[in-house]
XYZ file of C-alpha atoms in Angstrom:
377
model
C 3.715 26.710 1.216
C 4.818 23.166 -0.214
C 6.338 20.781 2.308
C 9.923 19.915 1.882
C 9.567 16.258 0.639
C 10.757 13.243 2.755
C 11.559 10.052 0.525
C 9.675 7.205 1.379
C 10.885 3.337 0.779
C 8.213 0.789 0.987
C 9.155 -2.491 2.377
C 6.681 -5.205 1.009
C 4.712 -4.695 -2.194
C 1.720 -6.818 -1.318
C -2.161 -5.955 -1.433
C -1.633 -3.502 1.499
C 1.591 -1.925 0.176
C -0.027 -1.125 -3.138
C -2.667 0.920 -1.097
C 0.341 2.727 0.620
C 1.973 3.596 -2.473
C -1.203 5.328 -3.812
C -1.700 7.307 -0.384
C 2.219 8.418 -0.540
C 1.906 9.475 -4.136
C -1.331 11.915 -3.078
C 0.274 13.258 0.169
C 1.919 16.536 0.132
C 5.491 16.272 2.147
C 6.216 12.786 0.967
C 7.916 11.014 -2.115
C 7.516 7.646 -3.061
C 11.475 6.806 -3.649
C 11.799 3.091 -3.774
C 9.827 -0.076 -3.745
C 11.410 -3.173 -1.978
C 10.431 -6.698 -1.821
C 12.610 -9.885 -1.290
C 10.981 -11.168 -4.491
C 12.419 -8.698 -7.242
C 9.490 -9.306 -9.676
C 6.899 -8.178 -7.206
C 9.060 -4.956 -6.589
C 9.120 -4.573 -10.324
C 5.602 -5.375 -11.117
C 4.598 -2.694 -8.574
C 6.763 0.047 -9.840
C 5.709 -0.771 -13.388
C 1.876 -0.163 -11.980
C 2.511 3.127 -10.034
C 5.260 4.747 -11.973
C 8.142 4.515 -9.152
C 11.497 4.403 -10.802
C 13.544 2.781 -8.331
C 13.070 -0.756 -7.012
C 15.326 -3.209 -4.632
C 15.128 -6.948 -3.452
C 17.615 -5.913 -0.459
C 15.663 -4.512 2.686
C 19.329 -3.955 4.176
C 20.313 -1.774 1.397
C 17.316 0.501 1.219
C 17.699 0.883 4.986
C 21.413 1.638 4.675
C 20.748 4.624 1.929
C 21.142 7.524 3.574
C 18.501 9.483 1.224
C 15.571 7.411 2.769
C 13.753 9.213 5.327
C 10.764 7.152 6.041
C 10.011 3.533 5.869
C 6.520 1.720 5.642
C 6.915 -1.909 6.780
C 4.194 -4.089 4.957
C 5.915 -7.137 5.244
C 3.994 -10.446 6.537
C 3.581 -10.245 10.112
C 6.465 -12.562 11.108
C 9.020 -10.433 9.416
C 7.940 -7.137 10.993
C 10.525 -7.454 13.654
C 13.504 -7.913 11.424
C 12.677 -5.058 9.319
C 11.326 -2.521 11.961
C 14.314 -3.196 14.317
C 17.039 -2.676 11.495
C 14.835 0.434 10.200
C 14.900 1.782 13.885
C 18.504 1.338 14.078
C 19.219 2.955 10.924
C 17.205 6.003 12.025
C 14.334 5.941 9.809
C 10.543 7.218 10.705
C 8.150 4.342 10.214
C 4.775 3.580 9.348
C 4.403 0.029 10.571
C 1.539 -1.877 9.233
C -0.726 -3.871 11.863
C -0.479 -5.939 13.763
C 2.975 -4.555 15.363
C 4.143 -8.200 15.288
C 2.940 -11.592 15.262
C 3.549 -12.291 18.524
C 4.274 -10.081 21.911
C 8.136 -10.941 22.249
C 8.676 -9.623 18.669
C 6.725 -6.486 19.340
C 8.540 -5.622 22.633
C 11.856 -6.161 20.561
C 10.373 -3.410 18.303
C 9.353 -1.148 20.924
C 12.740 -1.274 22.559
C 14.607 -0.681 19.229
C 12.369 2.463 18.290
C 12.606 3.941 21.876
C 16.299 3.768 21.498
C 16.131 5.323 17.722
C 14.066 8.082 18.950
C 12.405 8.031 15.705
C 8.753 8.686 14.653
C 6.544 5.414 14.803
C 2.820 5.027 13.926
C 0.871 1.959 13.370
C -1.416 1.439 10.413
C -4.601 0.777 12.143
C -6.230 2.615 9.291
C -10.056 2.122 10.492
C -9.573 4.837 12.709
C -9.092 7.199 9.754
C -12.349 6.613 8.299
C -14.070 10.166 8.356
C -17.067 8.575 10.058
C -14.684 7.052 12.663
C -13.089 10.434 13.270
C -16.733 12.157 13.571
C -18.001 9.382 15.817
C -15.010 9.914 18.238
C -15.597 13.524 18.531
C -19.418 13.003 19.313
C -18.410 10.763 22.026
C -15.653 13.149 23.473
C -18.460 16.045 23.118
C -20.469 13.862 25.598
C -23.456 13.253 23.147
C -23.967 9.476 24.262
C -23.068 10.401 28.230
C -21.097 7.592 29.752
C -20.482 4.871 27.463
C -20.948 1.425 29.172
C -21.569 -0.978 26.188
C -20.073 -1.661 22.900
C -20.901 -4.197 20.091
C -18.681 -4.742 17.234
C -19.122 -7.097 14.122
C -16.641 -7.498 11.286
C -17.602 -10.085 8.806
C -15.604 -10.626 5.719
C -15.445 -13.339 3.164
C -11.803 -15.352 3.439
C -11.407 -15.640 -0.410
C -10.492 -12.094 -0.961
C -7.173 -13.437 -0.951
C -5.575 -16.886 -1.942
C -5.753 -19.623 0.544
C -2.122 -19.802 0.121
C -1.924 -16.260 1.350
C 0.111 -15.721 4.706
C -2.752 -14.624 6.405
C -4.076 -18.299 6.616
C -0.566 -19.571 7.662
C -0.728 -19.163 11.564
C 3.208 -19.318 11.964
C 3.694 -16.196 9.892
C 0.534 -14.095 10.515
C 0.199 -15.152 14.388
C -3.729 -15.397 13.599
C -6.019 -15.572 11.033
C -9.077 -13.686 11.636
C -7.830 -12.370 15.058
C -4.568 -10.792 13.731
C -6.369 -9.646 10.336
C -9.758 -8.177 11.340
C -10.596 -8.545 14.771
C -7.478 -6.659 16.081
C -8.763 -3.636 14.024
C -11.997 -3.823 15.655
C -10.382 -3.806 19.420
C -8.114 -0.615 18.172
C -11.261 0.996 16.619
C -13.413 0.759 19.923
C -10.774 2.005 22.297
C -10.130 4.971 19.632
C -13.772 6.092 19.904
C -14.410 5.621 23.629
C -10.863 5.658 25.392
C -9.673 3.548 28.412
C -7.456 0.379 28.369
C -8.522 -3.271 27.965
C -8.575 -4.807 31.595
C -9.689 -8.547 30.915
C -10.736 -10.370 28.073
C -12.751 -14.117 27.778
C -12.778 -15.858 24.330
C -14.202 -18.364 21.960
C -12.175 -19.028 18.953
C -13.295 -21.618 16.490
C -12.768 -22.899 12.938
C -15.935 -23.858 11.296
C -15.716 -23.349 7.480
C -12.453 -22.554 5.686
C -10.268 -24.945 4.047
C -7.407 -24.401 6.468
C -7.921 -24.983 10.082
C -7.701 -21.305 11.160
C -9.681 -19.024 13.586
C -12.737 -18.149 11.048
C -15.328 -17.661 13.896
C -14.024 -15.448 16.529
C -15.990 -13.991 19.720
C -14.535 -11.977 22.342
C -15.821 -10.172 25.636
C -14.005 -7.412 26.830
C -13.660 -5.183 29.993
C -12.177 -1.871 30.045
C -10.583 0.710 32.542
C -13.158 2.883 31.951
C -16.228 0.754 33.145
C -17.145 -0.229 29.789
C -17.683 -3.525 28.586
C -18.418 -5.252 25.266
C -18.216 -7.830 22.496
C -16.282 -8.509 19.443
C -17.571 -10.940 16.601
C -15.539 -11.546 13.580
C -15.731 -14.240 10.797
C -14.322 -15.344 7.747
C -17.265 -17.354 6.193
C -19.760 -14.585 5.698
C -20.065 -13.536 1.948
C -21.363 -10.144 3.260
C -18.695 -7.564 4.014
C -20.041 -5.952 7.299
C -18.372 -3.803 9.481
C -20.408 -2.208 12.360
C -19.788 -0.657 15.827
C -22.419 0.332 18.082
C -21.754 2.320 21.529
C -24.411 2.853 24.106
C -24.398 5.208 26.846
C -26.511 7.133 29.471
C -27.588 9.624 27.015
C -27.646 7.829 23.642
C -26.294 5.533 21.199
C -24.284 5.300 18.099
C -24.339 2.979 15.172
C -21.144 3.206 13.010
C -20.861 1.358 9.548
C -17.811 1.888 7.768
C -17.117 -0.949 4.958
C -20.631 -2.375 5.034
C -21.804 -3.414 1.557
C -25.708 -3.702 1.228
C -28.871 -2.724 3.064
C -27.913 -3.997 6.422
C -27.297 -0.394 7.922
C -29.474 2.982 7.663
C -26.387 4.954 6.799
C -22.541 5.377 7.804
C -23.124 6.977 11.226
C -26.802 7.270 13.308
C -26.550 8.709 16.563
C -29.728 8.608 19.238
C -29.348 11.627 21.997
C -31.590 12.531 24.720
C -29.612 15.755 24.245
C -31.885 18.633 22.518
C -30.715 19.300 18.875
C -29.755 22.954 19.550
C -27.433 21.565 22.254
C -25.585 19.018 19.924
C -22.254 19.782 18.535
C -22.223 22.079 15.730
C -20.013 19.681 13.511
C -22.629 17.163 13.469
C -25.256 19.595 11.956
C -22.566 19.627 8.891
C -23.549 16.255 8.087
C -27.056 15.721 9.232
C -29.590 14.600 6.695
C -32.393 16.516 7.044
C -30.399 19.458 8.811
C -31.814 20.268 12.280
C -30.160 23.595 12.515
C -29.818 26.619 10.167
C -31.925 28.224 7.786
C -32.684 25.022 5.965
C -34.328 23.319 9.102
C -37.556 21.689 8.022
C -38.104 18.968 10.605
C -37.743 18.456 14.473
C -35.801 15.411 15.129
C -36.964 12.611 17.442
C -33.735 11.966 18.942
C -32.346 10.199 16.181
C -29.819 11.806 14.007
C -28.418 10.361 10.689
C -25.147 11.475 9.492
C -23.410 11.455 6.352
C -19.902 12.485 6.583
C -17.331 12.156 3.541
C -16.279 8.472 2.782
C -12.722 9.462 1.921
C -9.940 6.716 1.668
C -8.718 6.026 4.915
C -5.256 4.852 3.801
C -4.865 8.469 1.921
C -6.332 9.922 5.568
C -3.680 8.179 7.371
C -1.019 8.806 5.332
C -1.606 12.424 5.115
C -2.008 12.594 8.895
C 1.467 10.892 9.108
C 2.853 13.159 6.978
C 1.835 16.126 9.158
C 3.524 14.226 12.257
C 6.600 14.270 10.244
C 6.463 17.681 9.387
C 5.736 18.812 13.064
C 2.226 19.488 12.233
C -1.079 18.952 14.192
C -2.202 15.650 12.418
C -5.802 16.054 12.658
C -6.239 12.405 13.411
C -5.298 10.450 16.533
C -2.989 8.023 14.825
C -2.262 4.634 16.414
C 0.993 4.559 18.342
C 3.094 1.885 18.797
C 2.051 1.537 22.547
C -1.339 1.736 21.136
C -0.624 -0.960 18.655
C 0.919 -3.180 21.433
C -1.953 -2.814 23.795
C -4.088 -4.239 20.742
C -1.817 -7.121 20.655
C -2.148 -7.742 24.343
C -5.637 -8.306 23.860
C -4.850 -10.928 21.070
C -2.479 -12.620 23.084
C -4.907 -12.639 26.305
C -7.552 -14.187 24.105
C -5.262 -16.794 23.141
C -4.471 -17.525 26.629
C -8.229 -17.349 27.756
C -9.321 -19.842 25.189
C -6.485 -22.422 25.834
C -7.163 -22.428 29.440
C -11.044 -21.754 28.998
C -11.040 -18.573 31.487
C -11.172 -14.656 32.011
C -7.635 -13.184 31.462
C -6.397 -10.003 32.732
C -4.680 -7.775 30.658
C -1.435 -7.270 30.726
C -0.440 -10.757 31.518
C 2.614 -11.436 33.585
C 5.927 -11.119 31.671
C 7.145 -14.344 29.975
C 3.506 -15.512 29.220
C 3.914 -17.845 26.069
C 1.993 -16.837 22.945
C 0.357 -20.014 22.187
C -1.962 -20.021 19.497
C -4.844 -22.640 20.011
C -5.439 -25.565 17.968
C -8.423 -25.556 15.452
C -8.262 -29.102 14.319
């Protein structure tokens, strides 16, 4: 049975806004009703590209429209608070792009408004929505790796995929360059995979290459409540798009490669486990090459398992799961909650404090700890 459609408004029609439009248009139960951008020409261009009839340059008018059920907030980070608080006060459900806000003070104001409104809110940490990420989480939860105690994440991505004038490189608007654009994705993904909370962090945040003095070379060490610890490395100088996560446990290890382009990886998901193949989760068998179960078994594995799950659009996976949440169904993906998103932001905040004061920082920090972005000159 086809779901009753909920009308969606997109506020902010930039690069990521377009990906959300496409996802909404392919998702049962949602209808892309209006595209809003304070620059009217941008909204009109997006509407023409994606075939959406209604546009607006007035977010307040869109939020006041009783026919709008859901708002996607995709404005630059500094303006998340204005739009998200107003959307909550208008009683709209919300998909809030990551990061939750450009600093902790704004994020907590969003949390307070959403708690009072009681509406559905999820945060757009879409890296957990790749099929390989979903399968990797299931493998960890099934105990294939045993107890995971170490992780390593690398996210390399050239800065010039967007203009040097893009808001991402304006630290007053973004709240951080590499940190708030890609490092925060990595922090969310590791916690999604292995659970736990981040307890403390140490950081080295540097500028080495970009035309603007921003954090383009990031290294974090993090300790977690479940006993795991590990590293995050992010940069915006490498020409190679490389996003990998490695997990190491008492019974095995896992190598997850999502967006990597080129020959730097053996496949999207590789697992080593001391558990015998017949005792592995059945779901792993569906994506093994070669198969180790069933009539097509031709080879006894040596502990290594190369898995090839689907490689579907994570924005579409995310939107369809969000629609299921809105319609009271099981989402199938553990989407990022507002509390999850704020915890990710706490890690960024602690990393800034740690860099400024050259020390380990516990999470959460005392209330009122200032958000001070390091100087990279």
